[in-house]
Short mmCIF file of C-alpha atoms in Angstrom, two decimals:
data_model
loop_
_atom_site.label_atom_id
_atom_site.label_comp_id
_atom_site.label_asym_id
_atom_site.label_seq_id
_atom_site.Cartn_x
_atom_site.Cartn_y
_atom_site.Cartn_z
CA UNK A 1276 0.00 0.00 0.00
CA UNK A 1277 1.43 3.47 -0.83
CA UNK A 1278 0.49 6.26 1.39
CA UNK A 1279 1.64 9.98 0.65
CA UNK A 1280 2.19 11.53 4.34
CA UNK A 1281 2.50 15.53 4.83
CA UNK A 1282 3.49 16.90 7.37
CA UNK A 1283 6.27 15.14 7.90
CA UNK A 1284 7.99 17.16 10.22
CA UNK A 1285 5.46 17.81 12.90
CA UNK A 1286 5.20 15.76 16.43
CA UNK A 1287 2.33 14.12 14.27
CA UNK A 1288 4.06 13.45 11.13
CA UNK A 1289 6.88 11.95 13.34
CA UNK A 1290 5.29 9.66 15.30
CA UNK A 1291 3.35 8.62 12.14
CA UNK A 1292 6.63 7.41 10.45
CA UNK A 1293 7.83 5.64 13.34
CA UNK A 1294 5.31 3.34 13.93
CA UNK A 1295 4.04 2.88 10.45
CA UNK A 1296 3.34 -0.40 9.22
CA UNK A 1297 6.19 -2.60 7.65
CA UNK A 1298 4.28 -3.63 4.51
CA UNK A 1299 3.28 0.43 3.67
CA UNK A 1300 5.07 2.35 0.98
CA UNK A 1301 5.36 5.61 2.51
CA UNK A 1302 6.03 8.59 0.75
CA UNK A 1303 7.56 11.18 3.00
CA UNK A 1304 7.09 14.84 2.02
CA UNK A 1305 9.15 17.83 2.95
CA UNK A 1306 8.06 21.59 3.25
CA UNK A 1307 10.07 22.43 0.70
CA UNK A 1308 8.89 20.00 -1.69
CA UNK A 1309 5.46 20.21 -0.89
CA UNK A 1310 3.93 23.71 -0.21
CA UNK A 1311 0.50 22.70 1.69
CA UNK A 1312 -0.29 26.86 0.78
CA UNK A 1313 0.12 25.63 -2.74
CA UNK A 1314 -3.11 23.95 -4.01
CA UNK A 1315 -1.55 22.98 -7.76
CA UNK A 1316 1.02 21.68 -6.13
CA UNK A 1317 -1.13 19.43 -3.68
CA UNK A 1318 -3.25 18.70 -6.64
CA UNK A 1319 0.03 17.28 -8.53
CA UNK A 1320 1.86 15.50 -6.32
CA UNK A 1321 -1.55 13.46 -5.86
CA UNK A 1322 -1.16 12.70 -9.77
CA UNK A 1323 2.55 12.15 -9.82
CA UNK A 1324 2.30 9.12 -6.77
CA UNK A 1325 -0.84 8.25 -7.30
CA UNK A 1326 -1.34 6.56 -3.49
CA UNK A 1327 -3.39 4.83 -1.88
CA UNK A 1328 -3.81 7.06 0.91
CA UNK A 1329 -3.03 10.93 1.81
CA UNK A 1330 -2.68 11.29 5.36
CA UNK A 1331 -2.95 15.03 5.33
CA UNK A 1332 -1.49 15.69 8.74
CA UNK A 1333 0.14 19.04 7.33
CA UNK A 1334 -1.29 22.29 9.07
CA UNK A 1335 -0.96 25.32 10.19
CA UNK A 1336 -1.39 25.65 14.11
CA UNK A 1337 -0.30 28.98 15.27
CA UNK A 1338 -3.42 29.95 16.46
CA UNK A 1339 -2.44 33.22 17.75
CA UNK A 1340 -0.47 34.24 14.49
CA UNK A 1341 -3.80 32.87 12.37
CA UNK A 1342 -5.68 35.87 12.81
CA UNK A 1343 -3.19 38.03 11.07
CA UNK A 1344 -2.67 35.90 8.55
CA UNK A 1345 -5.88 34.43 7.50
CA UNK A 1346 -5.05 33.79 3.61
CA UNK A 1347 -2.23 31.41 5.41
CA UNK A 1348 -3.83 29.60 7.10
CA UNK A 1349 -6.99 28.84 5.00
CA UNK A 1350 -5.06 27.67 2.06
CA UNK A 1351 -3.04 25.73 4.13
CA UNK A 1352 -6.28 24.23 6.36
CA UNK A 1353 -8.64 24.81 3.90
CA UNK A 1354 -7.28 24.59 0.15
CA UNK A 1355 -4.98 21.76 0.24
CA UNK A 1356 -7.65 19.17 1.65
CA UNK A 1357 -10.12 20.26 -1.05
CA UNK A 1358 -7.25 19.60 -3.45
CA UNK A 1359 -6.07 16.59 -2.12
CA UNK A 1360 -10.03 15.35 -2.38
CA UNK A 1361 -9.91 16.50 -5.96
CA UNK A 1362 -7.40 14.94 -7.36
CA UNK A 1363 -8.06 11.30 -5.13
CA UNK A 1364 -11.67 12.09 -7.00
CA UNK A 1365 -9.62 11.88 -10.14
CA UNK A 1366 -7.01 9.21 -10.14
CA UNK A 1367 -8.67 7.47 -6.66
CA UNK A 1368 -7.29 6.56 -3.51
CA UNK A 1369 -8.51 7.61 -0.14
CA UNK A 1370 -8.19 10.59 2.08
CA UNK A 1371 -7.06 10.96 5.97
CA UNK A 1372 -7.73 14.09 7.23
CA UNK A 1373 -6.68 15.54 10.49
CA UNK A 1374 -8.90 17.83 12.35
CA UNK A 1375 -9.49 19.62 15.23
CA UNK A 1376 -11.55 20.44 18.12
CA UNK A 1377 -11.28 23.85 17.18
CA UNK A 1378 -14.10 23.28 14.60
CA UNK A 1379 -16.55 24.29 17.94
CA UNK A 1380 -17.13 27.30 20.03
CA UNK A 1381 -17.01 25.30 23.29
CA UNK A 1382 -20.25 26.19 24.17
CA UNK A 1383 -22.29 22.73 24.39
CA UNK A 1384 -21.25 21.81 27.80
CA UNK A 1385 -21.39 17.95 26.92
CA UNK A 1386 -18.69 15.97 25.48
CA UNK A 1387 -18.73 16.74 22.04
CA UNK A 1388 -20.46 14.34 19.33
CA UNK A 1389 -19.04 14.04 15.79
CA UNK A 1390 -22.62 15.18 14.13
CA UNK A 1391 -22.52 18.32 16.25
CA UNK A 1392 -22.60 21.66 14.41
CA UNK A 1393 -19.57 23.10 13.30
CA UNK A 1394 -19.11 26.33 15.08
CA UNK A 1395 -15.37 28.05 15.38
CA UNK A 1396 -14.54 31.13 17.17
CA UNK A 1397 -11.42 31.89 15.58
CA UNK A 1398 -9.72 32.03 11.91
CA UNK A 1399 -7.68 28.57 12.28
CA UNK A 1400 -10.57 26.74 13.69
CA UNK A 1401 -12.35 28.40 10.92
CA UNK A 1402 -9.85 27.32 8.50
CA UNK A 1403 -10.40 23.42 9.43
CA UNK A 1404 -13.74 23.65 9.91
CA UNK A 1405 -14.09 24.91 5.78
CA UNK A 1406 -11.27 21.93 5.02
CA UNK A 1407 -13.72 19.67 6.26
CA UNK A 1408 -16.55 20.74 4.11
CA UNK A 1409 -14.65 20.83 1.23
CA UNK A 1410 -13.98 17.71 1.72
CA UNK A 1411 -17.18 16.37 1.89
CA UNK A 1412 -18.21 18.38 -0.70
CA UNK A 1413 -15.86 16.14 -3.24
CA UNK A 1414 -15.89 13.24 -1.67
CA UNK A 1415 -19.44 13.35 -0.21
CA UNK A 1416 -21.10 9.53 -0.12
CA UNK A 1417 -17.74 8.37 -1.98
CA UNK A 1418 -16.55 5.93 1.23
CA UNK A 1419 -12.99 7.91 -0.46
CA UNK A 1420 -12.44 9.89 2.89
CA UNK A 1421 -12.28 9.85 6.53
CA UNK A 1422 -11.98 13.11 9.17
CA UNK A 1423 -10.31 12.26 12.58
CA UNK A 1424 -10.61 15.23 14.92
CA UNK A 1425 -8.12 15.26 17.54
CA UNK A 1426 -7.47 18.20 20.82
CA UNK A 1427 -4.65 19.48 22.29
CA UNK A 1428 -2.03 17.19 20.80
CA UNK A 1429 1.29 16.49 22.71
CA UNK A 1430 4.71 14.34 22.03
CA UNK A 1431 8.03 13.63 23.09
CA UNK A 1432 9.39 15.81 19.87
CA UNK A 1433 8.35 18.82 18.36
CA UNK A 1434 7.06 22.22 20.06
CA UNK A 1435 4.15 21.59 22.58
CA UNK A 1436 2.73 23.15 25.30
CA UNK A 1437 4.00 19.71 28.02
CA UNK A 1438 7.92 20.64 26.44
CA UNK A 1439 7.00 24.36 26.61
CA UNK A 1440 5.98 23.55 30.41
CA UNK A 1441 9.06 21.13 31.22
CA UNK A 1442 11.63 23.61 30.03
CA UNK A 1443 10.46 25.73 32.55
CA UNK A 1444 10.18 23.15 35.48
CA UNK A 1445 13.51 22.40 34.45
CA UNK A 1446 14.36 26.24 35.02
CA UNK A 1447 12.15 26.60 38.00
CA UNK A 1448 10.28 29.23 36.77
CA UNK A 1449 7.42 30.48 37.69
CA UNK A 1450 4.06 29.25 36.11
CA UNK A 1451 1.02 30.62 35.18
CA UNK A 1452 -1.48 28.58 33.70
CA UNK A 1453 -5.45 29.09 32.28
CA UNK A 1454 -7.28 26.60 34.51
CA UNK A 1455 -10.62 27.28 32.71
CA UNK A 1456 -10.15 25.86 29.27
CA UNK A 1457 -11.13 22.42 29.97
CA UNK A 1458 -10.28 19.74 27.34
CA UNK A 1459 -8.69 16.70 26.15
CA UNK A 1460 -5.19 15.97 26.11
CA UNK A 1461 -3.88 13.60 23.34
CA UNK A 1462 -0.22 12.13 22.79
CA UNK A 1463 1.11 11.75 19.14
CA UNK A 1464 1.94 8.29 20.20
CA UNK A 1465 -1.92 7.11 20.59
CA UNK A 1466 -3.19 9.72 18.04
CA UNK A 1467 -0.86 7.84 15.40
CA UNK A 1468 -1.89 4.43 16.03
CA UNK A 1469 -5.47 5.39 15.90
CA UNK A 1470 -4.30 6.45 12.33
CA UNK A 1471 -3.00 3.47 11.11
CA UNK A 1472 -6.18 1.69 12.25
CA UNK A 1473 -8.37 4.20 10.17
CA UNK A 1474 -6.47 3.11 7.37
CA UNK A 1475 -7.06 -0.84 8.10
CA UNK A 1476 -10.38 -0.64 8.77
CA UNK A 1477 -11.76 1.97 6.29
CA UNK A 1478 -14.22 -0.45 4.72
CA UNK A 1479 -16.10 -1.21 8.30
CA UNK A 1480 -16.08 2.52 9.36
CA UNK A 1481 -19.10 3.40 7.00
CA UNK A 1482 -21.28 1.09 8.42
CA UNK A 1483 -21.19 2.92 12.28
CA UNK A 1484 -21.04 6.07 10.91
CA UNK A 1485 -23.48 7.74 8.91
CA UNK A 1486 -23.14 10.86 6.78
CA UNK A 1487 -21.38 11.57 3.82
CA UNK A 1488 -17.97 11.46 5.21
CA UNK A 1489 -17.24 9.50 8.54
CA UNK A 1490 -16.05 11.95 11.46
CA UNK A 1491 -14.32 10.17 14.26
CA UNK A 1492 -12.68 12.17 17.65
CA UNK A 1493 -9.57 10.74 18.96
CA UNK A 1494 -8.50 11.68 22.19
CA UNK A 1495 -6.99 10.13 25.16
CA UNK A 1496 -9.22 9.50 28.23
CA UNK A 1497 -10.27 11.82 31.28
CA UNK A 1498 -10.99 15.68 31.23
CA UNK A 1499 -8.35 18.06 32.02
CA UNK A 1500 -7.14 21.52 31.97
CA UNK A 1501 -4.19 23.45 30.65
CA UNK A 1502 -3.19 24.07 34.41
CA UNK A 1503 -3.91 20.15 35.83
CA UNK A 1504 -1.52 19.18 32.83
CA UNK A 1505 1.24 21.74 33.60
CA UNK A 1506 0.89 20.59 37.09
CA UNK A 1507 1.10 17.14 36.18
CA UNK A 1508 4.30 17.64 33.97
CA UNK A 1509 5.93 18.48 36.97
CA UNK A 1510 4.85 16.21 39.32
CA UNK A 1511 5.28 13.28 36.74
CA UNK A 1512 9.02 14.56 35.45
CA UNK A 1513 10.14 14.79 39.19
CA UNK A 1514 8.93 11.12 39.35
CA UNK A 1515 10.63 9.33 37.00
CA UNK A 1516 13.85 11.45 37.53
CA UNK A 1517 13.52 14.05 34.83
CA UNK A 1518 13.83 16.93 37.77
CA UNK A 1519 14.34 17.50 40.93
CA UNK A 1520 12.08 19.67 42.46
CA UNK A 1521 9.19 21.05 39.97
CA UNK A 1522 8.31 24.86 40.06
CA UNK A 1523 5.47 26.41 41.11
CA UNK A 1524 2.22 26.14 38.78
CA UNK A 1525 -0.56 28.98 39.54
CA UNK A 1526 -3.81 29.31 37.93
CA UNK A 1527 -5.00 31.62 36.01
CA UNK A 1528 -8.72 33.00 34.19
CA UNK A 1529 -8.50 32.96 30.05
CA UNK A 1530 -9.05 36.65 30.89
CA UNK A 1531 -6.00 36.95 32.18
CA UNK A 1532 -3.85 35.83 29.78
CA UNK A 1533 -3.70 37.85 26.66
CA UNK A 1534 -4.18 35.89 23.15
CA UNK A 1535 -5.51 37.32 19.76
CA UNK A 1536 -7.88 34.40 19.56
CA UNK A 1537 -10.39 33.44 21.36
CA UNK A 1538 -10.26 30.33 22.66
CA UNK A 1539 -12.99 27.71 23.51
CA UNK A 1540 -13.43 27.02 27.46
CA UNK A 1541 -15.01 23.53 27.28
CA UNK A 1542 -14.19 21.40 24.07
CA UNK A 1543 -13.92 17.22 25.31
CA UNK A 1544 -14.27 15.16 22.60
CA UNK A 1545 -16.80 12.24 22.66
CA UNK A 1546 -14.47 9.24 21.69
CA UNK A 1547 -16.33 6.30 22.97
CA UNK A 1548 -17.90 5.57 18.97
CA UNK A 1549 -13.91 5.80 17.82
CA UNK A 1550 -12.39 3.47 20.34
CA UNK A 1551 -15.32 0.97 19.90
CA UNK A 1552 -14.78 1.00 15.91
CA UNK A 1553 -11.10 0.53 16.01
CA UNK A 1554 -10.84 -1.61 19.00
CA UNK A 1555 -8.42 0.71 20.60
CA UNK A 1556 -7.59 0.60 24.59
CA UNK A 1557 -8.66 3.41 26.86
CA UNK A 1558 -5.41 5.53 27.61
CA UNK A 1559 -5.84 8.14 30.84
CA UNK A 1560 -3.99 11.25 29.75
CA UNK A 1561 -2.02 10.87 32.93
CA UNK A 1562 -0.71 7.98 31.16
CA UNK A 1563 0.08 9.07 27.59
CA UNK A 1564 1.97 12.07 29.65
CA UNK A 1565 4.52 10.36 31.43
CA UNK A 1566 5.16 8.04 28.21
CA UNK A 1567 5.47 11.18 26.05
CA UNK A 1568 8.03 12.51 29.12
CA UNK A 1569 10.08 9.41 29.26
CA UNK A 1570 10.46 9.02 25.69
CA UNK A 1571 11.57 12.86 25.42
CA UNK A 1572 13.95 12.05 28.16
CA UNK A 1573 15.67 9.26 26.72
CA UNK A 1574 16.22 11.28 23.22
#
């Protein structure tokens, strides 16, 4: 099976590659050779490989910087997908698409159901929210595509808010922390096997969910916030011998600390439907943390 991967270089794309299948053909993309802001471009490379799959984990993600540069961000969120479903239209094969939570306004107040409305609040959940409908625009009732939405994604690699956080335990600096967002926590490491199983059980996926593209949420168990997770990072680091004494971690409103987006307060995925479909064990964030700390300790 040949599967064309972009976003190579992100704590996604990463952790994609290293635990990819033995018997898949994967065809690892670079910035530089593929411009995700450049739709042609996304539209040929589809032609020139011809694969299997696209796993379209390519985005942009500064959320902040999104709202002064909206053009960015929607071709890159937006444009690519719909020309990655064109040309798979074309010459077939079968789209992965990562999403987001940040397709809601974190208003509902219950976990959050894949058929709920789309609803973002700022330009890159806005972005992802339009690269979803343009992909079920093309691929609509095609069984060619597949969106897994995914929230506040962590690894041992990369830039994250848990390194962010550990760099500064390691520092012992001070820490301030929004304590009302309240979300999901997910580690590359899970997110990325759930990924590979999309891919082995497309055909089945159809049949438990309805629509005209299947939307599964992948997220690892229990309901956090931004401040129990920095707290966490240093309670779990001092632990298993990452540091010695962690720093102090102090709450804070989302009025208090500044951001040009807005950001959601409550957005907990509902996974159950996903973990049932791809028989996939129930991982406590707690525990995807400290395996995303002790792997970035041993690198």
């Amino acid at each position: 099976m040949k599967i064309l991967l972009t976003g190579s270089s992100g704590q996604l794309g990463k952790q994609i590659i290293k635990s990819a299948p033995k018997e898949i053909n994967l065809i690892v993309t670079t910035r530089k050779e593929l411009d995700l802001s450049n739709s042609d471009k996304c539209f040929d490379f589809v032609d020139k490989y011809k694969p299997d799959w696209v796993i379209n984990a390519g985005a942009y993600t500064l959320v902040n910087k999104a709202e002064e540069e909206p053009e960015i961000a929607f071709a890159i969120n937006a444009a690519a997908p719909y020309a990655f479903a064109k040309a798979l239209k074309l010459y077939g094969g079968n789209l992965l698409q990562i999403s987001t939570d940040a397709v809601f306004n974190g208003k509902f107040g219950n976990p959050l159901m894949f058929q709920n409305k789309r609803s973002p609040i700022n330009i890159y959940g806005a972005s992802k929210a339009l690269g979803e409908e343009n992909i079920e625009k093309v691929l609509g009732k095609s069984n060619m595509a597949v969106i897994l939405r995914t929230s506040w994604l962590v690894g041992p690699e990369g830039r994250n808010f848990v390194l962010n956080i550990l760099n500064k335990h390691k520092k012992n600096q001070s820490i301030s922390v929004v304590a009302d967002q309240v979300g999901c926590l997910t580690s590359t490491l899970t997110l990325a096997e759930a990924c590979w199983k999309v891919i082995k059980k497309h055909s089945s996926i159809n049949q438990y969910i309805p629509g005209d593209v299947p939307i599964l949420h992948w997220c690892d168990a229990g309901v956090t916030s931004w401040y129990d997770i920095a707290f966490a990072v240093g309670e779990i680091s001092k632990n298993i011998g990452i540091i010695n004494n962690p720093s102090k971690v102090f709450p804070i409103t989302t009025e208090e600390f500044p951001s040009r987006a807005k950001r959601a307060k409550y957005s907990v995925l509902e996974c159950t439907i996903t973990r049932n479909i791809l028989a996939l064990p129930v991982i406590n964030w707690r525990t995807s943390l400290k395996k995303v700390l002790e792997i970035h300790s041993e690198n």
